[in-house]
Short mmCIF file of C-alpha atoms in Angstrom, two decimals:
data_model
loop_
_atom_site.label_atom_id
_atom_site.label_comp_id
_atom_site.label_asym_id
_atom_site.label_seq_id
_atom_site.Cartn_x
_atom_site.Cartn_y
_atom_site.Cartn_z
CA MET A 1 -5.39 5.11 9.22
CA SER A 2 -6.76 8.39 8.08
CA GLN A 3 -10.39 6.78 6.85
CA ASN A 4 -10.06 8.83 3.35
CA ASP A 5 -9.40 12.03 4.68
CA GLU A 6 -7.59 13.50 2.41
CA THR A 7 -6.03 16.63 4.74
CA LEU A 8 -5.59 14.34 7.52
CA MET A 9 -3.86 11.81 5.06
CA THR A 10 -1.54 14.37 3.56
CA GLU A 11 -0.76 15.57 7.49
CA LEU A 12 0.44 12.35 7.73
CA ASN A 13 3.17 11.58 5.35
CA ILE A 14 4.24 15.20 5.01
CA ALA A 15 5.13 14.55 8.81
CA ILE A 16 6.90 11.15 8.26
CA ARG A 17 8.49 12.41 5.36
CA ARG A 18 9.79 14.95 7.59
CA ILE A 19 10.61 12.96 9.66
CA ASP A 20 13.20 10.90 7.57
CA LEU A 21 14.43 13.82 5.54
CA GLY A 22 15.40 16.00 9.69
CA CYS A 23 17.36 12.48 9.99
CA LEU A 24 18.87 11.89 6.18
CA THR A 25 19.68 16.01 6.98
CA VAL A 26 21.17 15.62 10.78
CA ALA A 27 23.19 11.71 10.09
CA PRO A 28 25.80 13.17 7.20
CA LEU A 29 26.26 16.03 9.63
CA ALA A 30 26.94 13.62 12.98
CA PHE A 31 28.96 11.02 11.51
CA GLY A 32 31.98 13.46 10.04
CA VAL A 33 31.83 15.58 13.08
CA VAL A 34 32.71 11.36 14.59
CA LEU A 35 35.16 10.97 11.35
CA GLN A 36 36.89 14.77 11.87
CA LEU A 37 37.83 13.27 15.30
CA CYS A 38 39.59 9.53 14.23
CA ASN A 39 42.58 9.23 12.79
CA GLY A 40 43.49 7.19 10.16
CA PRO A 41 41.22 5.67 7.92
CA ASP A 42 40.89 1.90 9.39
CA LEU A 43 39.82 3.58 12.90
CA GLN A 44 37.52 6.29 10.84
CA ILE A 45 35.86 2.58 9.27
CA THR A 46 35.39 0.96 13.48
CA VAL A 47 34.04 4.22 15.18
CA GLY A 48 31.69 4.64 12.87
CA THR A 49 30.27 1.07 12.64
CA MET A 50 30.03 1.07 15.74
CA VAL A 51 28.07 4.23 16.39
CA THR A 52 26.12 3.51 13.18
CA GLY A 53 25.01 -0.01 14.98
CA VAL A 54 24.31 1.60 18.82
CA LEU A 55 21.98 3.92 17.02
CA PHE A 56 20.29 1.53 15.13
CA ILE A 57 19.73 -0.35 18.66
CA VAL A 58 19.07 2.63 20.61
CA SER A 59 16.63 3.52 17.88
CA TRP A 60 14.98 -0.01 17.70
CA ILE A 61 13.79 0.29 21.08
CA PRO A 62 11.65 3.91 20.76
CA GLU A 63 10.77 2.60 16.80
CA MET A 64 8.36 -0.84 17.51
CA THR A 65 6.60 1.30 21.48
CA PHE A 66 5.33 3.47 18.81
CA ALA A 67 4.18 1.42 16.10
CA GLN A 68 2.31 -0.73 18.28
CA ARG A 69 1.31 2.29 19.80
CA ALA A 70 -0.28 3.18 16.56
CA TYR A 71 -2.17 -0.46 16.34
CA ASP A 72 -3.14 -0.04 19.37
CA THR A 73 -4.96 3.02 19.07
CA CYS A 74 -6.28 2.99 15.42
CA SER A 75 -9.05 0.06 15.92
CA LEU A 76 -9.29 0.04 12.35
CA LEU A 77 -5.43 -1.90 12.65
CA GLN A 78 -6.80 -4.86 15.54
CA HIS A 79 -6.86 -7.95 14.21
CA THR A 80 -6.32 -11.46 15.70
CA GLU A 81 -6.33 -14.88 14.33
CA GLY A 82 -9.80 -15.95 15.10
CA ASP A 83 -10.97 -11.91 13.12
CA GLY A 84 -12.69 -12.60 9.46
CA ALA A 85 -9.96 -10.24 7.52
CA HIS A 86 -7.01 -12.26 9.28
CA SER A 87 -9.09 -16.66 8.77
CA SER A 88 -10.49 -15.19 4.98
CA ALA A 89 -6.45 -13.63 3.37
CA THR A 90 -5.68 -17.19 4.90
CA GLN A 91 -7.63 -19.07 3.53
CA LEU A 92 -6.73 -17.42 -0.58
CA ILE A 93 -3.59 -17.80 1.20
CA ALA A 94 -3.50 -21.31 1.02
CA SER A 95 -6.11 -21.59 -1.90
CA LYS A 96 -4.23 -20.79 -4.02
CA LYS A 97 -0.75 -22.84 -4.83
CA ASN A 98 0.11 -21.59 -8.31
CA VAL A 99 2.06 -19.43 -7.40
CA ILE A 100 3.60 -18.30 -10.96
CA GLY A 101 -0.62 -17.45 -12.01
CA VAL A 102 -0.91 -15.76 -8.47
CA LEU A 103 2.25 -13.00 -9.86
CA ALA A 104 0.97 -13.38 -13.32
CA GLY A 105 -2.91 -11.76 -11.63
CA SER A 106 -1.23 -9.99 -9.33
CA TRP A 107 0.52 -8.15 -12.32
CA ARG A 108 -2.03 -7.93 -14.51
CA ARG A 109 -4.43 -6.40 -12.44
CA TYR A 110 -1.65 -3.84 -11.11
CA THR A 111 -1.14 -3.04 -15.54
CA GLN A 112 -5.21 -3.12 -15.75
CA HIS A 113 -5.31 -0.92 -12.47
CA HIS A 114 -5.65 2.73 -14.15
CA VAL A 115 -2.35 4.65 -12.13
CA PHE A 116 -0.73 2.15 -13.58
CA TRP A 117 1.17 4.46 -15.85
CA ALA A 118 1.42 7.09 -12.87
CA SER A 119 2.85 4.32 -11.11
CA PHE A 120 5.30 3.34 -13.56
CA SER A 121 6.13 7.09 -14.36
CA TYR A 122 7.07 6.80 -10.96
CA SER A 123 9.31 3.78 -10.62
CA MET A 124 11.36 5.14 -13.97
CA ILE A 125 13.00 7.68 -11.74
CA TYR A 126 14.57 4.36 -10.58
CA PHE A 127 16.81 4.85 -13.58
CA THR A 128 18.88 7.61 -13.39
CA VAL A 129 22.24 8.38 -12.00
CA LEU A 130 21.27 12.12 -10.88
CA ASP A 131 20.22 11.20 -7.68
CA GLY A 132 22.66 11.57 -5.24
CA GLY A 133 23.88 7.50 -4.92
CA SER A 134 26.65 5.79 -4.50
CA PHE A 135 27.44 5.90 -8.72
CA MET A 136 27.02 8.98 -7.79
CA LEU A 137 29.05 9.02 -5.89
CA ALA A 138 32.58 7.18 -7.06
CA TYR A 139 31.95 8.98 -10.14
CA LEU A 140 32.70 12.10 -7.83
CA LYS A 141 35.33 11.04 -5.73
CA TRP A 142 36.89 10.25 -9.03
CA ALA A 143 36.79 13.54 -10.47
CA GLY A 144 38.20 14.70 -6.94
CA VAL A 145 35.24 16.23 -5.18
CA SER A 146 36.12 16.70 -1.53
CA ASP A 147 34.23 14.56 1.31
CA THR A 148 33.21 17.05 2.92
CA VAL A 149 31.84 18.85 -0.10
CA ILE A 150 30.08 15.22 -0.65
CA GLY A 151 29.16 15.56 2.63
CA LEU A 152 27.56 19.19 2.52
CA SER A 153 25.58 18.10 -0.49
CA ARG A 154 23.47 15.76 0.93
CA GLY A 155 22.60 17.48 4.09
CA ALA A 156 21.65 19.86 1.41
CA GLY A 157 19.56 17.51 -0.72
CA ALA A 158 17.35 16.17 2.43
CA ALA A 159 17.57 20.01 3.57
CA MET A 160 15.95 20.92 -0.02
CA GLY A 161 13.46 17.79 0.29
CA LEU A 162 12.25 19.46 4.06
CA LEU A 163 11.61 22.77 1.37
CA GLY A 164 9.49 20.39 -0.47
CA SER A 165 7.35 18.98 1.80
CA ALA A 166 7.28 22.37 3.15
CA LEU A 167 5.29 23.30 0.09
CA PHE A 168 3.20 20.82 -1.38
CA VAL A 169 0.35 22.36 0.28
CA PRO A 170 0.77 25.17 -0.82
CA VAL A 171 1.30 24.03 -4.03
CA LYS A 172 -1.17 22.25 -4.39
CA GLU A 173 -3.96 25.23 -3.12
CA MET A 174 -2.10 27.42 -5.80
CA LEU A 175 -2.45 24.75 -9.32
CA GLY A 176 -6.14 23.62 -7.70
CA GLY A 177 -5.75 21.62 -5.54
CA GLY A 178 -5.15 18.42 -7.49
CA LEU A 179 -3.34 15.71 -7.34
CA GLU A 180 -2.86 15.09 -11.07
CA ARG A 181 -1.89 18.98 -11.76
CA THR A 182 0.53 19.02 -8.36
CA GLY A 183 3.10 16.16 -9.51
CA SER A 184 2.95 16.56 -12.83
CA VAL A 185 3.90 20.28 -12.82
CA SER A 186 6.31 18.82 -10.17
CA ILE A 187 8.72 16.27 -12.31
CA TRP A 188 9.07 18.55 -14.84
CA ILE A 189 10.16 21.35 -12.80
CA PHE A 190 13.00 18.25 -11.08
CA TRP A 191 13.46 17.16 -14.27
CA VAL A 192 13.95 20.78 -15.92
CA MET A 193 16.83 22.04 -12.54
CA ILE A 194 18.87 17.96 -13.75
CA CYS A 195 19.38 19.71 -16.88
CA PRO A 196 21.66 21.95 -16.26
CA ALA A 197 24.42 19.21 -15.56
CA ALA A 198 23.38 17.90 -19.06
CA ILE A 199 24.43 20.00 -21.13
CA VAL A 200 27.61 20.41 -19.05
CA ALA A 201 28.70 17.26 -19.78
CA LEU A 202 27.95 17.82 -22.92
CA LEU A 203 29.81 21.00 -23.13
CA THR A 204 32.63 21.12 -20.64
CA THR A 205 35.42 18.67 -20.61
CA SER A 206 36.40 18.63 -17.00
CA SER A 207 35.41 16.66 -14.52
CA MET A 208 35.49 18.52 -12.05
CA THR A 209 33.77 21.00 -12.97
CA LEU A 210 31.28 18.41 -13.87
CA GLY A 211 31.28 16.78 -10.86
CA TYR A 212 30.54 20.55 -8.60
CA THR A 213 27.98 21.31 -10.99
CA LEU A 214 26.10 17.58 -10.79
CA VAL A 215 26.39 18.66 -6.75
CA VAL A 216 24.33 21.59 -7.24
CA CYS A 217 21.74 20.27 -8.93
CA VAL A 218 21.29 17.17 -7.60
CA ALA A 219 21.42 18.81 -4.27
CA LEU A 220 18.86 21.53 -5.32
CA SER A 221 16.90 19.50 -7.47
CA ARG A 222 15.71 17.09 -3.91
CA SER A 223 12.85 20.10 -3.57
CA ALA A 224 11.07 19.36 -6.69
CA LEU A 225 11.89 15.23 -6.58
CA TRP A 226 10.36 14.47 -2.39
CA LEU A 227 7.69 16.85 -4.25
CA PHE A 228 6.80 14.69 -6.11
CA ASP A 229 7.18 11.90 -4.27
CA LEU A 230 4.82 12.92 -1.94
CA ASP A 231 1.91 13.19 -3.77
CA HIS A 232 2.09 10.66 -5.83
CA THR A 233 2.36 8.19 -2.69
CA LEU A 234 -0.60 10.43 -1.71
CA ILE A 235 -1.95 8.93 -5.15
CA MET A 236 -1.41 5.57 -4.25
CA GLN A 237 -3.24 6.42 -1.32
CA ALA A 238 -6.19 7.83 -2.61
CA TYR A 239 -7.44 5.48 -5.92
CA LEU A 240 -6.31 2.50 -4.69
CA ASP A 241 -9.11 0.52 -2.36
CA ASP A 242 -8.07 -1.27 0.83
CA GLY A 243 -8.56 -4.84 -0.56
CA GLU A 244 -6.36 -3.86 -3.17
CA ARG A 245 -3.52 -1.53 -1.39
CA ALA A 246 -0.74 -4.21 -0.61
CA GLU A 247 -0.66 -6.54 -4.04
CA LEU A 248 -0.20 -2.92 -5.91
CA ASN A 249 1.56 -1.73 -4.04
CA GLY A 250 3.64 -4.92 -3.73
CA ALA A 251 3.89 -4.30 -7.44
CA GLN A 252 5.10 -1.30 -7.65
CA SER A 253 8.31 -2.52 -5.83
CA ALA A 254 8.72 -4.55 -7.12
CA LEU A 255 9.06 -2.60 -10.85
CA TYR A 256 11.63 -0.35 -9.35
CA ARG A 257 13.19 -2.36 -8.74
CA VAL A 258 13.58 -3.63 -12.45
CA PHE A 259 13.98 -0.51 -12.97
CA TRP A 260 17.84 -0.07 -11.05
CA LEU A 261 18.50 -3.04 -11.52
CA LEU A 262 18.78 -2.43 -15.09
CA LEU A 263 20.80 1.03 -14.23
CA SER A 264 22.71 -1.33 -12.30
CA ILE A 265 23.41 -3.55 -15.86
CA VAL A 266 23.70 -1.02 -17.65
CA CYS A 267 26.48 1.21 -14.43
CA LEU A 268 28.83 -2.23 -14.88
CA VAL A 269 28.63 -1.95 -18.96
CA PHE A 270 29.74 1.47 -18.43
CA SER A 271 31.75 0.72 -15.48
CA ASP A 272 34.87 3.65 -16.38
CA PRO A 273 34.36 6.71 -15.38
CA ARG A 274 35.03 8.45 -17.62
CA ASP A 275 31.41 7.14 -19.28
CA PHE A 276 29.01 8.59 -17.06
CA VAL A 277 29.12 11.53 -19.05
CA CYS A 278 26.95 9.47 -21.72
CA LEU A 279 24.84 7.72 -18.71
CA VAL A 280 23.75 11.38 -17.89
CA PHE A 281 22.37 12.44 -21.32
CA SER A 282 23.45 11.48 -25.30
CA ASP A 283 26.36 12.33 -26.24
CA PRO A 284 26.04 13.33 -29.87
CA ARG A 285 29.22 11.37 -30.66
CA ASP A 286 28.80 8.57 -29.04
CA TYR A 287 25.10 7.45 -30.30
CA TRP A 288 25.56 3.85 -31.11
CA LYS A 289 26.24 3.08 -27.17
CA LEU A 290 23.36 1.38 -26.03
CA ALA A 291 22.43 3.65 -22.80
CA VAL A 292 18.68 4.03 -20.96
CA LEU A 293 20.95 7.68 -20.02
CA SER A 294 19.66 9.62 -16.82
CA ILE A 295 17.85 13.46 -18.95
CA GLY A 296 16.07 10.70 -20.86
CA VAL A 297 14.40 8.84 -18.73
CA VAL A 298 13.71 11.78 -16.40
CA GLY A 299 11.63 13.44 -18.93
CA THR A 300 9.90 10.78 -20.60
CA SER A 301 8.85 10.08 -16.97
CA ALA A 302 7.34 13.59 -16.65
CA LEU A 303 6.16 12.49 -19.86
CA ILE A 304 3.96 9.72 -19.91
CA PHE A 305 2.75 10.99 -15.62
CA THR A 306 1.61 14.53 -17.81
CA VAL A 307 -0.22 12.49 -20.66
CA TRP A 308 -1.89 10.21 -17.38
CA ALA A 309 -2.80 13.11 -15.81
CA ALA A 310 -4.77 14.51 -19.00
CA ALA A 311 -6.80 11.32 -18.73
CA SER A 312 -7.09 11.31 -15.76
CA HIS A 313 -9.07 14.43 -15.00
CA GLY A 314 -10.53 14.43 -18.83
CA PRO A 315 -14.71 15.97 -18.73
CA ARG A 316 -14.54 15.42 -14.80
CA LEU A 317 -12.44 18.15 -14.52
CA ALA A 318 -14.67 20.99 -13.28
CA VAL A 319 -14.10 24.88 -14.66
CA VAL A 320 -12.91 26.28 -11.82
CA THR A 321 -14.39 30.36 -11.63
CA ALA A 322 -14.57 33.19 -9.76
CA ASP A 323 -17.34 32.08 -7.51
CA LYS A 324 -19.16 29.17 -8.95
CA VAL A 325 -17.51 25.85 -10.47
CA GLU A 326 -19.43 24.86 -13.64
CA MET A 327 -18.72 21.49 -15.94
CA PRO A 328 -17.84 21.60 -19.02
CA SER A 329 -20.77 21.26 -20.98
CA ARG A 330 -19.29 18.41 -23.87
CA VAL A 331 -20.45 16.00 -21.23
CA PHE A 332 -24.03 17.45 -20.94
CA ASN A 333 -26.70 15.43 -23.83
CA ASP A 334 -27.00 19.62 -25.37
CA GLU A 335 -31.03 18.40 -26.46
CA GLU A 336 -31.27 18.14 -22.59
CA PRO A 337 -31.38 21.36 -20.44
CA ARG A 338 -28.95 22.34 -17.12
CA SER A 339 -29.78 21.13 -14.13
CA PRO A 340 -29.81 23.53 -11.34
CA GLU A 341 -27.23 20.66 -9.49
CA CYS A 342 -25.28 21.35 -12.27
CA ASP A 343 -23.95 24.84 -10.69
CA LEU A 344 -22.57 24.25 -7.58
CA ASP A 345 -20.35 26.38 -4.87
CA LEU A 346 -16.83 26.43 -4.63
CA ALA A 347 -16.44 24.50 -0.57
CA GLU A 348 -19.53 21.98 -2.37
CA ALA A 349 -16.70 21.68 -6.02
CA LYS A 350 -13.70 21.01 -3.07
CA LYS A 351 -15.56 18.31 -1.34
CA LEU A 352 -16.00 17.07 -4.37
CA TRP A 353 -12.74 17.39 -6.22
#
């Protein structure tokens, strides 16, 4: 829909994120109000389920209406059964009878693509219990953190995500306009913001103290996490061609679900809530426990993305000065004089960037 217009692509992605995070902010608060009006867990479950079901049904109609309007508005999305794109896709599917071969080919193209390590780094983040998900929720309940605090923390996390989406463009411009650099900075900030939870886990034996530390750290870290998520989305959109976008995004979806499945298996092994610390950080006294730990995984993910970003720049990066942009001298042959075309004004450099 954006037709490779980076500015429009960024605006559309930010708008979608804000709608998503706005709903995540309002939903826990509204659901909490509904539950407070009901007495007893049975009535709360019944009323909560009914309200959720009604909201799904009511929202389905405008969702389908706006989706159809988007297809009708954008001519590039309008294909009929007689279109060449549809017929060629049908022939392609019909000709590939070896499903295993098709999947193997897709994964081979995915792993050989330039964005693979950025995608792999993003997928690794799903292997963490510091995400406010069901595993962390189970620990917080066991630690004695109240439902009110848990609900407020989820709303606060979504609000911090909104802040992250609002800061994306200013942060990107402050860092020079590069997606790679923005992603590297945001994922390292995310790692730094969840590290206090690991430190507290090592220094205290109080589950209540650790529980409230987790609530604060995870809620605050959502701003950096959603900043990185938005940056990675733009990278996948910018680097992938139309013909390979569905295939490679599908491979990425499968990869991060593999990491989530591995996390579920590890949580089955460490099912005792007292073992939650082992999933957060490596306890030196329990180093023999074979668990891939959240802080280590996020740190490794940040390192992989940073190395990929540095390799992506390489000699192609422009060195920005006050009023000129010059290419690094190592990309030129020392015996050849530099062409006047190599000196670009800032406006032209931004377009090429």
